[in-house]
XYZ file of C-alpha atoms in Angstrom:
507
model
C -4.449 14.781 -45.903
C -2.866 13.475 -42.990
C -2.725 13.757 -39.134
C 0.511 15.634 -39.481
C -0.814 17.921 -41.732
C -2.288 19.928 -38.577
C -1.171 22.827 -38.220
C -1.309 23.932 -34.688
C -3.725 24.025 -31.791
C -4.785 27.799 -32.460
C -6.214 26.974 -36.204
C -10.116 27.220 -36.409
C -11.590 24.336 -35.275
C -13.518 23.602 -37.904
C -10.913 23.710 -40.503
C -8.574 21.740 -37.810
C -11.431 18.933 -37.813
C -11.300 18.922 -41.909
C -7.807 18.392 -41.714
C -7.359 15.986 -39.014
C -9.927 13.627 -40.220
C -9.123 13.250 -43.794
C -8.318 10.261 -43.534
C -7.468 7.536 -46.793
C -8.437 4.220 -45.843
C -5.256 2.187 -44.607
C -4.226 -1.279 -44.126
C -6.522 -2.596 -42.219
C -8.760 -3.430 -45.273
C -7.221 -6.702 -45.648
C -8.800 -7.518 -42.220
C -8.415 -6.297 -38.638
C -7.462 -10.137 -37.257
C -4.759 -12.717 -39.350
C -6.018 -15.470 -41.420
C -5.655 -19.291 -40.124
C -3.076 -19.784 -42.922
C -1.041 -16.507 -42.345
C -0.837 -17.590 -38.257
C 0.437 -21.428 -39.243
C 2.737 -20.100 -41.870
C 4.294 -17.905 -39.263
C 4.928 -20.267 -36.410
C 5.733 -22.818 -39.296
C 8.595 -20.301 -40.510
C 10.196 -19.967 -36.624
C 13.208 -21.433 -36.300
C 13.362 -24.643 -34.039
C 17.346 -23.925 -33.084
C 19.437 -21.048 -33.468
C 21.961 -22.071 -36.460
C 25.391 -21.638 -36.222
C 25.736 -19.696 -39.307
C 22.919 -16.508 -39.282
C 21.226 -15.694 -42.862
C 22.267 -12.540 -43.093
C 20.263 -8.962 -42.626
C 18.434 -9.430 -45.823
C 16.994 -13.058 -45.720
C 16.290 -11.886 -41.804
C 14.269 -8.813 -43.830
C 12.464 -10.791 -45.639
C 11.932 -13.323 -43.371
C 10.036 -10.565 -40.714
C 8.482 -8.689 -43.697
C 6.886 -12.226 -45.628
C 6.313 -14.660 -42.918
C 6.112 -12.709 -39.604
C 4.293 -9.388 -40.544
C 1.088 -10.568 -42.181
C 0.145 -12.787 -38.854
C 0.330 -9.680 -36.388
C -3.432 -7.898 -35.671
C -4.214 -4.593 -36.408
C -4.488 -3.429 -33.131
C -2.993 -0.089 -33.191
C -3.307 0.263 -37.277
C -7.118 -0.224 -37.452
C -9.798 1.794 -36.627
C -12.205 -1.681 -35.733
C -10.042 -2.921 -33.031
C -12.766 -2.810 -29.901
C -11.461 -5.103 -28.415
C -9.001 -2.884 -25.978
C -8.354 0.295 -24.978
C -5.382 0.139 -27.524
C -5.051 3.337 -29.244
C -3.272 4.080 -32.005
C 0.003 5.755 -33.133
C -0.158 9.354 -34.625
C 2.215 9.803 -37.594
C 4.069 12.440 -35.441
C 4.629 9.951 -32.823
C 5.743 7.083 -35.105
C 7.709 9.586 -36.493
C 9.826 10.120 -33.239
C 9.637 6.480 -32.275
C 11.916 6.154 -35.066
C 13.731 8.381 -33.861
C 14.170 6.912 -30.648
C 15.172 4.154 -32.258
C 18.146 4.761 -34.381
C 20.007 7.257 -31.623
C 18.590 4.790 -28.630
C 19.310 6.879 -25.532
C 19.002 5.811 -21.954
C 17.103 8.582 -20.000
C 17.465 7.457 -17.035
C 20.557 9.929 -15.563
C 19.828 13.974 -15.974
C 23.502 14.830 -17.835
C 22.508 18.348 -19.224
C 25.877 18.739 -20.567
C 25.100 15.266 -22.898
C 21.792 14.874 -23.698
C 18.651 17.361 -24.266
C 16.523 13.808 -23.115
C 16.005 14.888 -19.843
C 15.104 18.071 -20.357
C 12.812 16.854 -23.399
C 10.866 13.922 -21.127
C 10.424 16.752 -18.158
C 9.340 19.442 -20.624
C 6.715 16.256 -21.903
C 5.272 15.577 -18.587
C 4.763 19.449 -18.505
C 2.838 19.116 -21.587
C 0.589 16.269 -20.089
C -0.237 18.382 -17.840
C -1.516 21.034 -19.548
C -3.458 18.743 -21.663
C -4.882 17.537 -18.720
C -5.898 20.801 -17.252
C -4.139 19.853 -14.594
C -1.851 23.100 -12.079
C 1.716 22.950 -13.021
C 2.656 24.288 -9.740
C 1.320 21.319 -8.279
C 1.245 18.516 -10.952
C 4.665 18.811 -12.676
C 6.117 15.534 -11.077
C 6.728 12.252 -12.321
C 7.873 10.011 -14.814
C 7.231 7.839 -17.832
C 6.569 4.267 -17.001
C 5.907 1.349 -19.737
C 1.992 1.671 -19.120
C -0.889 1.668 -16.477
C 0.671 -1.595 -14.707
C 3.976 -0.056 -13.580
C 1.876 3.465 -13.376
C -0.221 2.139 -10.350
C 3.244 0.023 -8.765
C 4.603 3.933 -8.719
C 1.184 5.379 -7.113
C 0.589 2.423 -4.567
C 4.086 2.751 -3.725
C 4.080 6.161 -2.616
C 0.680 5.725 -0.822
C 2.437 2.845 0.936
C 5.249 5.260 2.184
C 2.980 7.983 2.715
C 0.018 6.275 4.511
C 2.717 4.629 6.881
C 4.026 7.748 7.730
C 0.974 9.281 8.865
C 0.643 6.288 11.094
C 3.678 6.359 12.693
C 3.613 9.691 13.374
C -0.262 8.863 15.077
C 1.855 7.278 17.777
C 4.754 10.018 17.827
C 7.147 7.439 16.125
C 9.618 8.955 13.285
C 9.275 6.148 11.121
C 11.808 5.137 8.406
C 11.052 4.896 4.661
C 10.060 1.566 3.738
C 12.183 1.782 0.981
C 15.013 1.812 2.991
C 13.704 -0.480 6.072
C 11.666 -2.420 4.847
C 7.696 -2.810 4.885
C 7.772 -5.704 7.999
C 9.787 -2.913 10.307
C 7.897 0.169 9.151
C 4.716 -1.507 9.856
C 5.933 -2.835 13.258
C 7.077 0.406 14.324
C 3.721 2.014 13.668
C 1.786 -0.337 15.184
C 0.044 -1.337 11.925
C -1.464 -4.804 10.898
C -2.635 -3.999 7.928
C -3.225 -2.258 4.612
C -6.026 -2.345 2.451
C -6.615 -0.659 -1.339
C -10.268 0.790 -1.483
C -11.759 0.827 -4.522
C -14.852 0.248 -7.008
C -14.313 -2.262 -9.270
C -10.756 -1.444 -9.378
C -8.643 -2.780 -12.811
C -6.609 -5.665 -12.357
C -3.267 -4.080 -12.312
C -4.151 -2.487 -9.009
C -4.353 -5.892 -7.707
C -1.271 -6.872 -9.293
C 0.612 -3.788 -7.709
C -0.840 -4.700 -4.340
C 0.776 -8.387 -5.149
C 4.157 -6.885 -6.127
C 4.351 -4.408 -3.327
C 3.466 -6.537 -0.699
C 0.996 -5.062 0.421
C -1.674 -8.394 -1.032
C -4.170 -8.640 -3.675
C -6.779 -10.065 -1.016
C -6.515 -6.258 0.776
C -8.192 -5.215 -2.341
C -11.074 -4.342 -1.583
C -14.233 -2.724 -2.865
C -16.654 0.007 -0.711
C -19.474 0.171 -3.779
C -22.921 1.068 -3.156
C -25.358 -1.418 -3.079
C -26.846 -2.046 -6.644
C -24.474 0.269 -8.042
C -20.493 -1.283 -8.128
C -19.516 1.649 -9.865
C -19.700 4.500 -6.863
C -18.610 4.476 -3.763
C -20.426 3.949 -1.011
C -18.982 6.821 1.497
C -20.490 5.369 4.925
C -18.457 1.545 4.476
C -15.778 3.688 3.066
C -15.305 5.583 6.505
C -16.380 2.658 8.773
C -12.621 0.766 6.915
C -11.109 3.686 7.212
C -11.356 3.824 11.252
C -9.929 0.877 11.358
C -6.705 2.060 13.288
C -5.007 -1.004 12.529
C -4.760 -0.256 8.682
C -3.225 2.161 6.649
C -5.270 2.724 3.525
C -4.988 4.172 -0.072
C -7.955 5.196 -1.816
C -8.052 3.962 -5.525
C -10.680 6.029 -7.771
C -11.437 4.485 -10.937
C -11.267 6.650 -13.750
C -13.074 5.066 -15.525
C -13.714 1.410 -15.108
C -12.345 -0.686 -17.679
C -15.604 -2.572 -18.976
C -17.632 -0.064 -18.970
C -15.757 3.346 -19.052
C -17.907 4.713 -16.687
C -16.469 6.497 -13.389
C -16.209 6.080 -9.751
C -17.541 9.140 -9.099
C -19.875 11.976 -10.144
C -18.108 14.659 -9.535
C -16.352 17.578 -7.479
C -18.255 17.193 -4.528
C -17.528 13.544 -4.214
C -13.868 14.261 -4.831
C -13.908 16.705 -2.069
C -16.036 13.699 0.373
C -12.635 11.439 -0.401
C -10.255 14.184 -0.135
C -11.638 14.900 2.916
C -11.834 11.399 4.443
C -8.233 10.723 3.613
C -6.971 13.807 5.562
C -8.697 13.157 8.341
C -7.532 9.179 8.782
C -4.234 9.939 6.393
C -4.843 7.928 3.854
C -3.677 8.324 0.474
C -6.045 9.184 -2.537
C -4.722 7.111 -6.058
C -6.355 7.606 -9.252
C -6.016 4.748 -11.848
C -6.797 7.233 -14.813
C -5.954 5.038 -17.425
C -7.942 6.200 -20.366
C -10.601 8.128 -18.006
C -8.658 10.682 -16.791
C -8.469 12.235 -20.694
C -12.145 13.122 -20.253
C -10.391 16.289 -18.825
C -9.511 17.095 -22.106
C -13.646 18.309 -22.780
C -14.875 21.245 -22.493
C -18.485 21.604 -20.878
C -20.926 21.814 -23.732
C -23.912 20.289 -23.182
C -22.975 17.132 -25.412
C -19.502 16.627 -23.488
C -21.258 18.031 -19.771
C -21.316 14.881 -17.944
C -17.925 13.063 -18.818
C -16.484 16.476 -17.766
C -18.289 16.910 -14.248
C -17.142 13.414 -13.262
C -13.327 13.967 -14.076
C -13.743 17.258 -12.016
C -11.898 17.121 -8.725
C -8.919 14.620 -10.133
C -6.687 17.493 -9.116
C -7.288 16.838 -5.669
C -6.069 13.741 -5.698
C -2.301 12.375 -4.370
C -1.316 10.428 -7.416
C -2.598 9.936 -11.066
C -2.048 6.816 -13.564
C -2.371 7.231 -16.948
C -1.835 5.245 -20.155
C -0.017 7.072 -22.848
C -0.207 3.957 -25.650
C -4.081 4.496 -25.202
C -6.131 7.391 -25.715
C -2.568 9.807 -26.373
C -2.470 7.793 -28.918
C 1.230 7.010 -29.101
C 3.394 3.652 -29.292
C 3.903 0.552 -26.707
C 5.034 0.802 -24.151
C 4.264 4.410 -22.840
C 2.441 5.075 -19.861
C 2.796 8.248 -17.219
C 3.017 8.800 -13.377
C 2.135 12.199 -11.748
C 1.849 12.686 -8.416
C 1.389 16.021 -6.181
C 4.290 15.357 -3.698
C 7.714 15.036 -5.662
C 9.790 14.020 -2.528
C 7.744 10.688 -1.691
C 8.843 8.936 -4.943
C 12.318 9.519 -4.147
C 12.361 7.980 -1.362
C 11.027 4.631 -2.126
C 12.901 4.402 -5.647
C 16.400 6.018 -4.746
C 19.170 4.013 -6.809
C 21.583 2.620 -4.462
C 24.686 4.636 -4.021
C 26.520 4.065 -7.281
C 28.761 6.702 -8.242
C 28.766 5.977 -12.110
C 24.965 7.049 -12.231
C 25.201 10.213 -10.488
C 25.054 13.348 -12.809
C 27.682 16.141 -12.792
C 27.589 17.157 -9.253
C 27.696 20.689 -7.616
C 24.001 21.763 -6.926
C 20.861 19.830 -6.918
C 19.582 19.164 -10.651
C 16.790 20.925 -11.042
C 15.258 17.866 -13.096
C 15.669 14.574 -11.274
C 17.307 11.940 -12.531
C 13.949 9.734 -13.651
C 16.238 6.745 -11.916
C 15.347 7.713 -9.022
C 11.632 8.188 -9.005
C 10.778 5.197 -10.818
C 11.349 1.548 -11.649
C 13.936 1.189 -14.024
C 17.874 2.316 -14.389
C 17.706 2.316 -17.947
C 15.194 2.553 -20.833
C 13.728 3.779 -23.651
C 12.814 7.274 -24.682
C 9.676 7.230 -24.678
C 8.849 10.215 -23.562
C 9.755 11.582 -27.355
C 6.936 10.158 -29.033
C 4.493 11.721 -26.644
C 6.417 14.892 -26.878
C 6.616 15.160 -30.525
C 2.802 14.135 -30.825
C 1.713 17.009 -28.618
C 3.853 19.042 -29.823
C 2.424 18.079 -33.293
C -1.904 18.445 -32.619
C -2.501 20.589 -29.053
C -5.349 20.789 -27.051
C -7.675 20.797 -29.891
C -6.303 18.101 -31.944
C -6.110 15.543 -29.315
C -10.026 17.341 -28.350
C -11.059 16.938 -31.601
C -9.611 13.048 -31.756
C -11.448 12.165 -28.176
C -14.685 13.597 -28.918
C -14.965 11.827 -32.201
C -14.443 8.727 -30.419
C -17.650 9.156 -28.437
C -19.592 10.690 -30.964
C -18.964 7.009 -32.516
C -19.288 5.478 -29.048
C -23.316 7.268 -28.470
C -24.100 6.359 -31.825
C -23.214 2.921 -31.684
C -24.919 2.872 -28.157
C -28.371 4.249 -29.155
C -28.630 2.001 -32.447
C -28.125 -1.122 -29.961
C -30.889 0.117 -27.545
C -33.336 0.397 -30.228
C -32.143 -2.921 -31.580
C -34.464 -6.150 -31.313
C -31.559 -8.613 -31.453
C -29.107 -6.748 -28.152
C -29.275 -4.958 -24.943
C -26.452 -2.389 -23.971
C -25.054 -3.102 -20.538
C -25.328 -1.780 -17.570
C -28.778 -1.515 -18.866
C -30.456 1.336 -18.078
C -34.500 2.760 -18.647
C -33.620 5.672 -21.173
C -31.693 6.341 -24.023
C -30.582 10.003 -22.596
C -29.501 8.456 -19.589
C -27.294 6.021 -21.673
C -25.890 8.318 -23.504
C -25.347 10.737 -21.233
C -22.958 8.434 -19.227
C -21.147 6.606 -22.245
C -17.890 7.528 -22.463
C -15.697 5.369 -25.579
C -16.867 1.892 -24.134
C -20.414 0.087 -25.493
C -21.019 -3.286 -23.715
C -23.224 -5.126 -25.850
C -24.883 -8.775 -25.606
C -27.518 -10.406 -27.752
C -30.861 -10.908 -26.156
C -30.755 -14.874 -27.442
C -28.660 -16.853 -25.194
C -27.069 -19.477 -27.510
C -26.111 -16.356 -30.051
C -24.795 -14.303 -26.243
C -22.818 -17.221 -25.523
C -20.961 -17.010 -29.191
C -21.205 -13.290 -29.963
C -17.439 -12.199 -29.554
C -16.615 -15.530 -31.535
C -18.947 -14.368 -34.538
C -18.025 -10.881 -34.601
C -14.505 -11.482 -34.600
C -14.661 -14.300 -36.827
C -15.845 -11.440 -39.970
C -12.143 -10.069 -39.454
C -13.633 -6.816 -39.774
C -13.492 -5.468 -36.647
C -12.600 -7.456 -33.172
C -14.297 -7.000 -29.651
C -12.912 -9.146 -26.325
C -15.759 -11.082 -24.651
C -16.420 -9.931 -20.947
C -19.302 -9.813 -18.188
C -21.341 -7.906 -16.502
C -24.025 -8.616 -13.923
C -22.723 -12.736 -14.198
C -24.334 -11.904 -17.781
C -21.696 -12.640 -20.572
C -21.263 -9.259 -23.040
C -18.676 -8.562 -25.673
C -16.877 -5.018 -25.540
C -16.729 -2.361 -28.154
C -14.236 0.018 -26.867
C -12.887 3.113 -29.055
C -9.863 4.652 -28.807
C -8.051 4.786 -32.162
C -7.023 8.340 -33.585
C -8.047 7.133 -37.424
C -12.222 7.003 -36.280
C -14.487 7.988 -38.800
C -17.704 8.285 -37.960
C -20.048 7.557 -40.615
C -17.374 4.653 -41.596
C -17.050 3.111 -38.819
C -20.693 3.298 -37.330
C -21.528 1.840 -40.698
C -19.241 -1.422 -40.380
C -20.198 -2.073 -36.592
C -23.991 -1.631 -37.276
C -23.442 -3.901 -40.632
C -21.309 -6.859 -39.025
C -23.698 -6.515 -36.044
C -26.928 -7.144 -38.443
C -24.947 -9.950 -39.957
C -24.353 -12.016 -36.643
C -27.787 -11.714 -35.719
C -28.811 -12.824 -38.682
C -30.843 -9.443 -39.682
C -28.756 -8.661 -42.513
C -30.498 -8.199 -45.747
């Protein structure tokens, strides 16, 4: 029994969890990573020219299916991909993917008298929301973006307009948008110098965003505490934020990307930011990623810490998340909410072109998702992520996420107790570790020459596949879970197994 075979999000949950996690073992049994031979016959098959005369659609076919296919990874098919935060894709969501496929519609223009797509990507967002316990009243704004990357362009953006804003009117100036000016003459106007991102060991997309927007990856910067990069540190935070030549966003980390853990521990910290950015107008960004599905918990005792520090996100200006992670649906899908629907607007208005207006008369009630985001035409993406919701609820996508850390702790402890690794950060008890693990494990072997070669040797069995890292200028390799087809016994079995066998304790 399938995914798709769930019924609804009202079932009981333990029949739900029967269902959902039935599971036959699937393709990734021939190995999670291509073989040598399978990657040289592929690039060996690629064409060096384009020929004048094509081979027709079914050499083409057979061409992808025999030579191209076997050299892809199993990312998003296999259970033993750690390597990312990759995800998977639920049957119900391949299912509309396909869908999206052979009718192809640009979303981009609100036409309710063409095309349900609108409607269906605005009723999605809605959805999100729910899922993420997040108000409606408050949170049903945004878009779909192609992931995280162009997630955090859309929430540093509007920060940018908004924070400049606030300045300007400081000094009694009615500034101009800086979408429509400019950021040289808004920043002139107000008086401004500056603008700095602060953060806690923000991802590197932020950075890129800051690049992109002008704004610099340099002005980047992070406000930790001392011996802890993960928190912030609320004293530096206020001493940059006096700085009246800056305007300033806020970037929490939700939660980091090497470790999963979270920039802070809870409401009351929320409230200290929320706070601080009313007071010196600064504009509060969360880079929610994968983190910000922690909401998705409920507060048992095993779950009670993940869902204290994702309490407060609501009070936030802006949230990123990645929908081709832990929602489990395909590339490229990522989301954009934010808590003030007129700011996007006015940085990504289309320029007057009369062909991409909708029907006229009164104000659509669902804006045209041209005009709140980057593109002017592209996929519908927001199906997939419909039609998987739509498919498993609350409970199904609760059920999926807590499995994932259930493997996550388990995998965790067994490396604490284990002579040959250390789990990073490291930390003096195993409650504490667990307590804070989310659906990362950084793990590094406690002999140097085997540390300096672990992600190498893992990924080398073709079993499962972890990306090397650091932490603490120590070199680690990254087990990160986030694939809707985790089994628990299964998998904890093959990590703990291929683990043994690289550190040579295999029997």
């Amino acid at each position: 029994m399938e995914l798709n075979d769930v019924d609804n999000a009202s079932a009981d949950h333990g029949e739900l969890q029967q269902k959902l996690w039935r599971i036959a073992q699937g393709p990734w049994e021939s190995g999670v990573l291509p073989s040598p031979d399978d990657l040289a016959r592929a690039r060996n098959s690629l064409p060096s020219h384009l020929p004048e005369t094509g081979m027709g659609f079914e050499s083409a076919k057979n061409h992808i299916l025999s030579d191209i296919v076997p050299a892809f990874n199993g990312s998003s098919i296999c259970p033993n991909y750690y390597g990312f935060v990759t995800g998977g894709v639920t049957p119900a969501a391949l299912f509309a993917d396909n869908i999206v496929s052979v009718y192809d519609q640009n979303v981009q223009v609100h036409l309710p008298d063409h095309s349900i797509s609108t409607d269906v990507e605005s009723n999605a967002l809605g959805l999100l929301v729910d899922l993420l316990n997040l108000e409606r009243d408050s949170w049903h704004h945004g878009t779909f973006t192609t992931g995280a990357t162009a997630s955090n362009i859309l929430g540093l953006a509007c920060g940018r307009e908004h924070a400049l804003r606030v300045a300007a009117h400081k000094k009694g100036i009615t500034s101009d948008s800086v979408g429509e000016m400019g950021l040289f003459e808004v920043m002139h106007a107000a008086g401004l110098s500056g603008f700095q991102i602060l953060s806690t060991l923000p991802h590197s997309s932020l950075a890129k965003a800051a690049g992109i927007l002008g704004i610099g990856r340099a002005n980047v910067k992070n406000v930790c505490e001392d011996g802890n990069p993960l928190q912030f540190d609320l004293q530096k935070l206020e001493r940059e934020l006096k700085d009246s030549r800056k305007a300033t966003i806020i970037a929490v980390s939700c939660g980091e990307v090497n470790t999963g853990q979270f920039a802070t521990a809870g409401l009351d910290e929320m409230q200290a930011l929320r706070e601080l950015c009313d007071r010196y107008g600064a504009w509060l960004h969360v880079d929610g990623a994968f983190g910000i599905f922690g909401r998705l918990l409920e507060k048992t005792a095993e779950f009670a810490t993940i869902a204290k520090v994702c309490e407060g996100i609501e009070l936030a200006d802006s949230i990123t998340g990645d929908g081709h992670k832990l929602l489990n649906v395909p590339y490229d899908c990522g989301f954009f909410l934010c808590r003030h629907p007129g700011v996007a607007g006015n940085v990504f208005q289309n320029a007057n072109a009369a062909y991409l207006t909708g029907n006229g008369g009164d104000q659509p009630s669902i804006p045209s998702p041209l005009n709140i985001g980057i593109e002017n035409s592209r996929r519908f993406r927001a199906l997939p992520a419909y039609t998987s919701l739509v498919a498993y609820g609350k409970s199904g996508y609760r059920i999926m996420l807590e499995r994932q850390i259930r493997l996550a702790r388990r995998i965790a402890q067994w490396i604490f107790d284990h002579p040959s690794y250390n789990v990073l950060p490291e930390t003096r008890s195993i409650e504490e570790l667990l307590d804070r693990t989310f659906i990362v494990v950084l793990v590094s072997a406690k002999d140097e020459e085997l540390n300096n070669d672990l992600a190498a040797r893992i990924n080398k069995t073709s079993r499962m596949f972890v990306s090397g890292t650091s932490w603490g200028g120590r070199t680690a390799c990254r087990v990160a879970i986030s694939n809707w087809r985790v089994d628990e016994d299964r998998d904890f079995a093959l990590v703990t197994e291929v683990l043994d066998l690289v550190s040579g304790r295999a029997l």
